[in-house]
Coordinates of C-alpha atoms in Angstrom, one line a residue:
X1 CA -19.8 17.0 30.6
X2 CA -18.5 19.3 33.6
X3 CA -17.9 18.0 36.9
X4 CA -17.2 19.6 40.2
X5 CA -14.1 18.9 42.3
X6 CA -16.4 17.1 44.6
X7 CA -18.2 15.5 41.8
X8 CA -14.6 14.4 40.6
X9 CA -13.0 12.8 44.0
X10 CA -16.7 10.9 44.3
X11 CA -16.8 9.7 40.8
X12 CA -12.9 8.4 41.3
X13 CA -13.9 6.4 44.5
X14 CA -16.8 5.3 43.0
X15 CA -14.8 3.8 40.1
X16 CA -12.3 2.4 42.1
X17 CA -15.5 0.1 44.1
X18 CA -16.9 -0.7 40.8
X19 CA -14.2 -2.0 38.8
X20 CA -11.4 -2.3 41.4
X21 CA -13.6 -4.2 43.5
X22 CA -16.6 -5.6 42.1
X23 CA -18.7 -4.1 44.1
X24 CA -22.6 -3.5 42.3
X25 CA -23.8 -0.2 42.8
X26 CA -26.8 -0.8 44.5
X27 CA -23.7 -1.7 47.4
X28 CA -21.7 1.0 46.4
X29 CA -24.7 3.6 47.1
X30 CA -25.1 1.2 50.5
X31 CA -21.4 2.5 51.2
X32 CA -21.0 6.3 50.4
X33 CA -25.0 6.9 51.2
X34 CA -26.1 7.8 47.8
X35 CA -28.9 6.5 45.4
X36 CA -27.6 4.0 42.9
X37 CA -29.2 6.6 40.6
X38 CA -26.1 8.8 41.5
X39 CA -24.0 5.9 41.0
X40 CA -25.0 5.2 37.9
X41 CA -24.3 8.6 37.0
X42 CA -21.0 9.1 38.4
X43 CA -19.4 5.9 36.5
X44 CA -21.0 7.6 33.4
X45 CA -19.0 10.8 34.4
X46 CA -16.0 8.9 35.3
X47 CA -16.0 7.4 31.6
X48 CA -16.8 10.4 29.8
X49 CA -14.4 12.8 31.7
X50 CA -11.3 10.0 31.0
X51 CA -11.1 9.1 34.5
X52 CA -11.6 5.7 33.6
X53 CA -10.4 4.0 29.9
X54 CA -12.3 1.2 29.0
X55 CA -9.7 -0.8 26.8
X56 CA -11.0 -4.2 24.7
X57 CA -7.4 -5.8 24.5
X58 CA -8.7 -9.1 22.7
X59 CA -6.6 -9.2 19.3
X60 CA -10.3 -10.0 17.3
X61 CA -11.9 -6.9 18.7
X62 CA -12.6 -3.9 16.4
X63 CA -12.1 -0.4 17.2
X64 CA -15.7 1.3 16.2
X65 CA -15.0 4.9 16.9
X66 CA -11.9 4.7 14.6
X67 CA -13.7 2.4 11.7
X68 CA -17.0 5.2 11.7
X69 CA -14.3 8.2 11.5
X70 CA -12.8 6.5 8.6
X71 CA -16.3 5.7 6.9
X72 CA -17.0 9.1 7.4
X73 CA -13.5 10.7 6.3
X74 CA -13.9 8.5 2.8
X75 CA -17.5 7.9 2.1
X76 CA -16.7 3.8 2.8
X77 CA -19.5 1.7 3.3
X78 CA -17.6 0.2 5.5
X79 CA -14.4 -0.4 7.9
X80 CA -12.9 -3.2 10.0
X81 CA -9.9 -1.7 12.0
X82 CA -8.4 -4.0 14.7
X83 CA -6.0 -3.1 17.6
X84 CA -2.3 -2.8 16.4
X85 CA 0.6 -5.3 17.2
X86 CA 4.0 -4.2 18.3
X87 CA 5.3 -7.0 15.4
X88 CA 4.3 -6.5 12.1
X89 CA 3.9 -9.9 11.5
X90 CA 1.4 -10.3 14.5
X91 CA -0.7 -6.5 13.1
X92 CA -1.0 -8.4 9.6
X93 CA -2.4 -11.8 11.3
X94 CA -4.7 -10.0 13.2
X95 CA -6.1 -8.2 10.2
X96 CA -6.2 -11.4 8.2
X97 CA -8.3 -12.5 10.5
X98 CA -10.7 -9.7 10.5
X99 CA -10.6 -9.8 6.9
X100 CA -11.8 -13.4 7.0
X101 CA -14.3 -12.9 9.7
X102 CA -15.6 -10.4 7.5
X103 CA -15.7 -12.1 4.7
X104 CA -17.3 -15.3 6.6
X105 CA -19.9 -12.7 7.8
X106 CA -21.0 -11.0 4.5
X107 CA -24.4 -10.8 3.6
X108 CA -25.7 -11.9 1.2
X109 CA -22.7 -14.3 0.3
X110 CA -20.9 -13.4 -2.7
X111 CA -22.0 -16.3 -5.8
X112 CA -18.7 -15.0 -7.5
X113 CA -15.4 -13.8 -5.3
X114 CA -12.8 -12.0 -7.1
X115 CA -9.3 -11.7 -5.7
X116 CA -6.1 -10.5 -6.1
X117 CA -3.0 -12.0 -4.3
X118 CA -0.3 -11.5 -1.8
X119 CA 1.0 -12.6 1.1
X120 CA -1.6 -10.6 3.3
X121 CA -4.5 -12.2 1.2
X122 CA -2.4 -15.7 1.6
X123 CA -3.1 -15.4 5.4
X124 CA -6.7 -14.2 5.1
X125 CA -7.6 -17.5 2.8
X126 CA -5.9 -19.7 5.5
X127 CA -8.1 -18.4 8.5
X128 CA -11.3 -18.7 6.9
X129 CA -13.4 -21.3 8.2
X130 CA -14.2 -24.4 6.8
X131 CA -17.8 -24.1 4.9
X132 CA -17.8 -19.6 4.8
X133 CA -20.4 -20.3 2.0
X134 CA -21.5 -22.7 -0.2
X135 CA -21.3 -23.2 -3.6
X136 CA -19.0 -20.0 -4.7
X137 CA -16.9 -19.8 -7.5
X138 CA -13.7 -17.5 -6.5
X139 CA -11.7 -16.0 -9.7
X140 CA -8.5 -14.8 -9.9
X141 CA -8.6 -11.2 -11.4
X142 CA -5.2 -10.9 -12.0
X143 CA -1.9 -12.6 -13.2
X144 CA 0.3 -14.2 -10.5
X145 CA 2.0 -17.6 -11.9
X146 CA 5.7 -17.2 -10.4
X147 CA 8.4 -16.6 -13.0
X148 CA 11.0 -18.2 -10.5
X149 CA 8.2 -20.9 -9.8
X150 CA 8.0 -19.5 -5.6
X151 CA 5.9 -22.3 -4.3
X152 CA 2.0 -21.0 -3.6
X153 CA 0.9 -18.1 -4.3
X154 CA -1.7 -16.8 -6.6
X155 CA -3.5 -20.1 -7.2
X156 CA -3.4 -21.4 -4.1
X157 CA -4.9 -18.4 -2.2
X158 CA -7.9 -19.0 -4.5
X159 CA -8.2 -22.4 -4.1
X160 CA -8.1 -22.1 -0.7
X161 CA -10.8 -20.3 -0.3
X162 CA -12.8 -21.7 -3.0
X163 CA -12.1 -25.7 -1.1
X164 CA -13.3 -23.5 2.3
X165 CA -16.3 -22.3 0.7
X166 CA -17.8 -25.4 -0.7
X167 CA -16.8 -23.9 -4.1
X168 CA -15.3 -24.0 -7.4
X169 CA -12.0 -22.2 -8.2
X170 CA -11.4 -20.6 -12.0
X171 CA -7.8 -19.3 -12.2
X172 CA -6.1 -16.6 -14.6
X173 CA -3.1 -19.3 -16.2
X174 CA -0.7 -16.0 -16.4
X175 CA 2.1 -14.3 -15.1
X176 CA 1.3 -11.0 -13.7
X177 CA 3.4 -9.0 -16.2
X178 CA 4.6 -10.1 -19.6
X179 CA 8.3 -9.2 -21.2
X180 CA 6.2 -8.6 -24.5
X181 CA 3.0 -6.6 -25.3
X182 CA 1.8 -8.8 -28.0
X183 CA 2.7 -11.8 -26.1
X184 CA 0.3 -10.2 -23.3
X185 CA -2.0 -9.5 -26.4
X186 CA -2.4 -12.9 -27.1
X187 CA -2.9 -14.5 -24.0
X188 CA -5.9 -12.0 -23.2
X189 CA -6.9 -12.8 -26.6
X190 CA -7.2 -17.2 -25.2
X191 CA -10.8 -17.8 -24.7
X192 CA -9.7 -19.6 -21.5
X193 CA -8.2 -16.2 -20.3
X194 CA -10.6 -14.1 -21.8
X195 CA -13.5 -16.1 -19.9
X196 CA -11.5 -16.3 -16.7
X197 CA -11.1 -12.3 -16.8
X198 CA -15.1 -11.9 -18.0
X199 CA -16.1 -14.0 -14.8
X200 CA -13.8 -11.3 -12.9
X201 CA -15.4 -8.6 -14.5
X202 CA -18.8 -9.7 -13.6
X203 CA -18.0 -10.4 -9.3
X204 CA -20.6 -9.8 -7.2
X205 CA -17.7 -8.8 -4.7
X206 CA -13.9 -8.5 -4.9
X207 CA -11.2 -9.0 -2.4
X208 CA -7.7 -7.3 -2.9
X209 CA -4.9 -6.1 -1.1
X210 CA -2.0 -3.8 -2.4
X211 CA 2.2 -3.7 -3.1
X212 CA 4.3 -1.3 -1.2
X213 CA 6.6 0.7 -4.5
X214 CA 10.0 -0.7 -2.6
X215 CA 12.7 -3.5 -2.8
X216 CA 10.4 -5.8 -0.7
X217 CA 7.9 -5.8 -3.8
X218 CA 5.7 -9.1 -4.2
X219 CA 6.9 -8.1 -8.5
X220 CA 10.6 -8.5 -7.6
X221 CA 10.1 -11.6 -4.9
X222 CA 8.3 -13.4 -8.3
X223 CA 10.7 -12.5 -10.6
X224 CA 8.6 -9.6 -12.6
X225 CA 11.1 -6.9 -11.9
X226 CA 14.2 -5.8 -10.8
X227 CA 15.0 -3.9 -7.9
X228 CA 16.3 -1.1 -10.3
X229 CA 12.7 -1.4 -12.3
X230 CA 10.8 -0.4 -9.0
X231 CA 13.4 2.4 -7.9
X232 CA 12.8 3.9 -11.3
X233 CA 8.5 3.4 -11.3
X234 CA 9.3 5.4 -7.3
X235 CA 10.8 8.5 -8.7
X236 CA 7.9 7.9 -11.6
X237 CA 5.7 8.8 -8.5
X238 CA 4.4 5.3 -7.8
X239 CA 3.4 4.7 -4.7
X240 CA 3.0 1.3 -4.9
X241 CA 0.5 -1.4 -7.1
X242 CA -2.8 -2.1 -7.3
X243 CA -3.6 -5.4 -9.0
X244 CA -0.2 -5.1 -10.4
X245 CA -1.1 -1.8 -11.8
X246 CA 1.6 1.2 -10.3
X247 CA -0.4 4.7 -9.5
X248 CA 0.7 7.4 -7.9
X249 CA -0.4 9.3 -5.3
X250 CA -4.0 10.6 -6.9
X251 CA -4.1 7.3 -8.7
X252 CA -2.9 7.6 -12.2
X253 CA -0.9 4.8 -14.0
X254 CA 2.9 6.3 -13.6
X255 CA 3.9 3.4 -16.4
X256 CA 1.7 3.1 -19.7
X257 CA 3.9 0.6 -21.3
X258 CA 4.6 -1.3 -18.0
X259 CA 0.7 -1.1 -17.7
X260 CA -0.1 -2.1 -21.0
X261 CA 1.9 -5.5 -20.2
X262 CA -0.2 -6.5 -16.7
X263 CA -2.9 -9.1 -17.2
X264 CA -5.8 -8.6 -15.3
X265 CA -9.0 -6.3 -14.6
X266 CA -8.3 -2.6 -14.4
X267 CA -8.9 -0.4 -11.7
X268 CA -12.3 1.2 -13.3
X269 CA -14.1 -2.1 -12.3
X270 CA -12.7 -1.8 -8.8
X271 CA -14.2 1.6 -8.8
X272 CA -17.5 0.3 -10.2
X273 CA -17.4 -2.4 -7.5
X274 CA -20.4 -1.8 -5.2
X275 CA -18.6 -5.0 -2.9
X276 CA -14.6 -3.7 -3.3
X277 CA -12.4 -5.4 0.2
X278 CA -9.4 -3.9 0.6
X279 CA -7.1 -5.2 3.1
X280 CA -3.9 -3.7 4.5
X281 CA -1.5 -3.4 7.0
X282 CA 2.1 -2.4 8.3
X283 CA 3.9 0.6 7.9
X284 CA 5.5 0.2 4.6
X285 CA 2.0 0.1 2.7
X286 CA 0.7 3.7 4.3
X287 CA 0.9 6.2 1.4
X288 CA -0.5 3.2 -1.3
X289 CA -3.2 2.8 1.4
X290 CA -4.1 6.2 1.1
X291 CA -4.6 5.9 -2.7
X292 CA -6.5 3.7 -2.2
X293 CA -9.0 4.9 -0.1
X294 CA -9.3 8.6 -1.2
X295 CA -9.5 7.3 -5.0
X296 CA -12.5 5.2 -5.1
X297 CA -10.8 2.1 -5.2
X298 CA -12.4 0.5 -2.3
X299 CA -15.4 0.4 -0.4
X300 CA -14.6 -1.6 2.4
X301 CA -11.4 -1.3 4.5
X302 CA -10.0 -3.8 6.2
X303 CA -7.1 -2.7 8.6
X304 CA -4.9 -2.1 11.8
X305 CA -5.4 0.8 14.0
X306 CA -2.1 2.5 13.4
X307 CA -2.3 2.3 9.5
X308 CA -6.2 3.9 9.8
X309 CA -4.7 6.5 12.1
X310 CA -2.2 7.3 9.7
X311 CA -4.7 7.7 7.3
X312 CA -7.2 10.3 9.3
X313 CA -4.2 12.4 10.2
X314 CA -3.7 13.4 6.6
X315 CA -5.3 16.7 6.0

């Protein structure tokens, strides 16, 4: 919308009585001798022109211009982006909070909840509120028993919120990735297992985050692999992991055997998934982000405004 000089220097001392001041337009026409119509109209100018920036600086609020360029960009059915944090540890609470707001909020309420795990999915499970639903059974879709027995994890996040929800819990008894393949073999071959991962299979939604492909890896903090092990998937092309699964950039596998050795669902169900919540956030997780957005993997996005930034900018 144009505006005149005069327009401008109107519309600027207009602003100034209506926000600076509190005064209501019907006074502020009273004051400069023009109709509140004309006030009205000026403050509309004032916004659209950038003269004034309306800024919502509550943590929980949701930037909706950024989340309907990203459902737009990627085809999501939806997005949840919050303001960013100067501290990564204060971006990733405030998305793990709109992750559980959103999953408190989702309509209808999931019977079955799959999830992954992590420490980002660790602090959505311990903001959700006491009775989200009622009655759901949450599985865990992939393997996550510590080999260096690091207290919580996995099962806990799903108990968490299974206890919150009024539900039941069904975990996967397995580590995330096996020395072995037949040892794998065999333990997808239990018909404890085998029912656990079927129940996956068959979520009505699924909840996930993702694994940056660096030294700070959730696989090398548990024991599954070695710093050198991850340095070699990287120049493999992996970006990072997906359900302990290590893609690349257009979201191929970079490690058949390695792959071949992960227990839990593959990606093709997160594909499939008409309910898929990804959540993310921090720096470090920006090119796996992309993956996962630009292959099909989700369909909701969960995260902060910097990472959803980073992802419009790419071309």
């Amino acid at each position: 919308m144009t505006i005149t000089l005069d327009d401008e220097l109107l519309a600027v001392r207009v602003a100034e009585l209506y926000y600076d001041d509190n005064k209501t337009q019907d006074e502020i026409g009273g004051l400069l001798r023009i109709s509140r119509w004309k006030v009205g109209r000026l403050l509309a100018q004032a916004r659209e022109s950038g003269i004034v920036r309306i800024e919502i600086v509550h943590p929980r609020a949701r930037r909706l211009g950024v989340e309907r360029e990203l459902r737009q960009r990627f085809g999501l059915a939806d997005a949840v982006v919050v303001p960013s944090s100067g501290e990564g540890e204060d971006s990733l609470e405030r998305v793990a909070q709109a992750a559980a707001d959103l999953l408190a909020a989702l309509r209808p309420v999931p019977r079955t909840l799959a999830v992954s795990w992590g420490r980002t999915l660790t602090a959505t499970a311990e903001r959700l509120p006491e009775r989200w639903a009622h009655g759901v059974t949450v599985v865990q879709m992939n393997g996550g028993v510590s080999v260096n027995r690091r207290p919580g994890g996995a099962a806990s996040l799903a108990a968490t919120i299974a206890q919150r929800g009024n539900g039941q819990v069904a975990l996967l008894p397995s580590p995330a990735i096996l020395e072995r393949l037949e040892t794998k073999q065999a333990i997808e071959s239990d018909r404890t297992v085998a029912g656990v991962l079927e129940q996956a299979a068959s979520a009505d939604a699924f909840l996930f985050t993702a694994g940056a492909c660096d030294r700070h890896s959730a696989h090398v903090e548990n024991g599954y692999l070695s710093v050198d092990d991850i340095l070699e998937l990287a120049q493999r092309g992996a970006v990072g992991d997906v359900l302990g699964r290590y893609i690349d950039a257009d979201g191929h596998i970079v490690a058949p055997e390695l792959d071949a050795r992960t227990v839990g669902l593959g990606l093709d169900r997160l594909r499939s998934a008409e309910t898929a919540i990804f959540v993310t956030s921090g720096r470090g997780k920006y090119d796996i982000a992309r993956t996962v957005v630009t292959t099909g993997l989700c369909s909701v996005l969960v995260t902060d405004e910097e990472t959803a930034r980073a992802l419009l900018e790419e071309k």
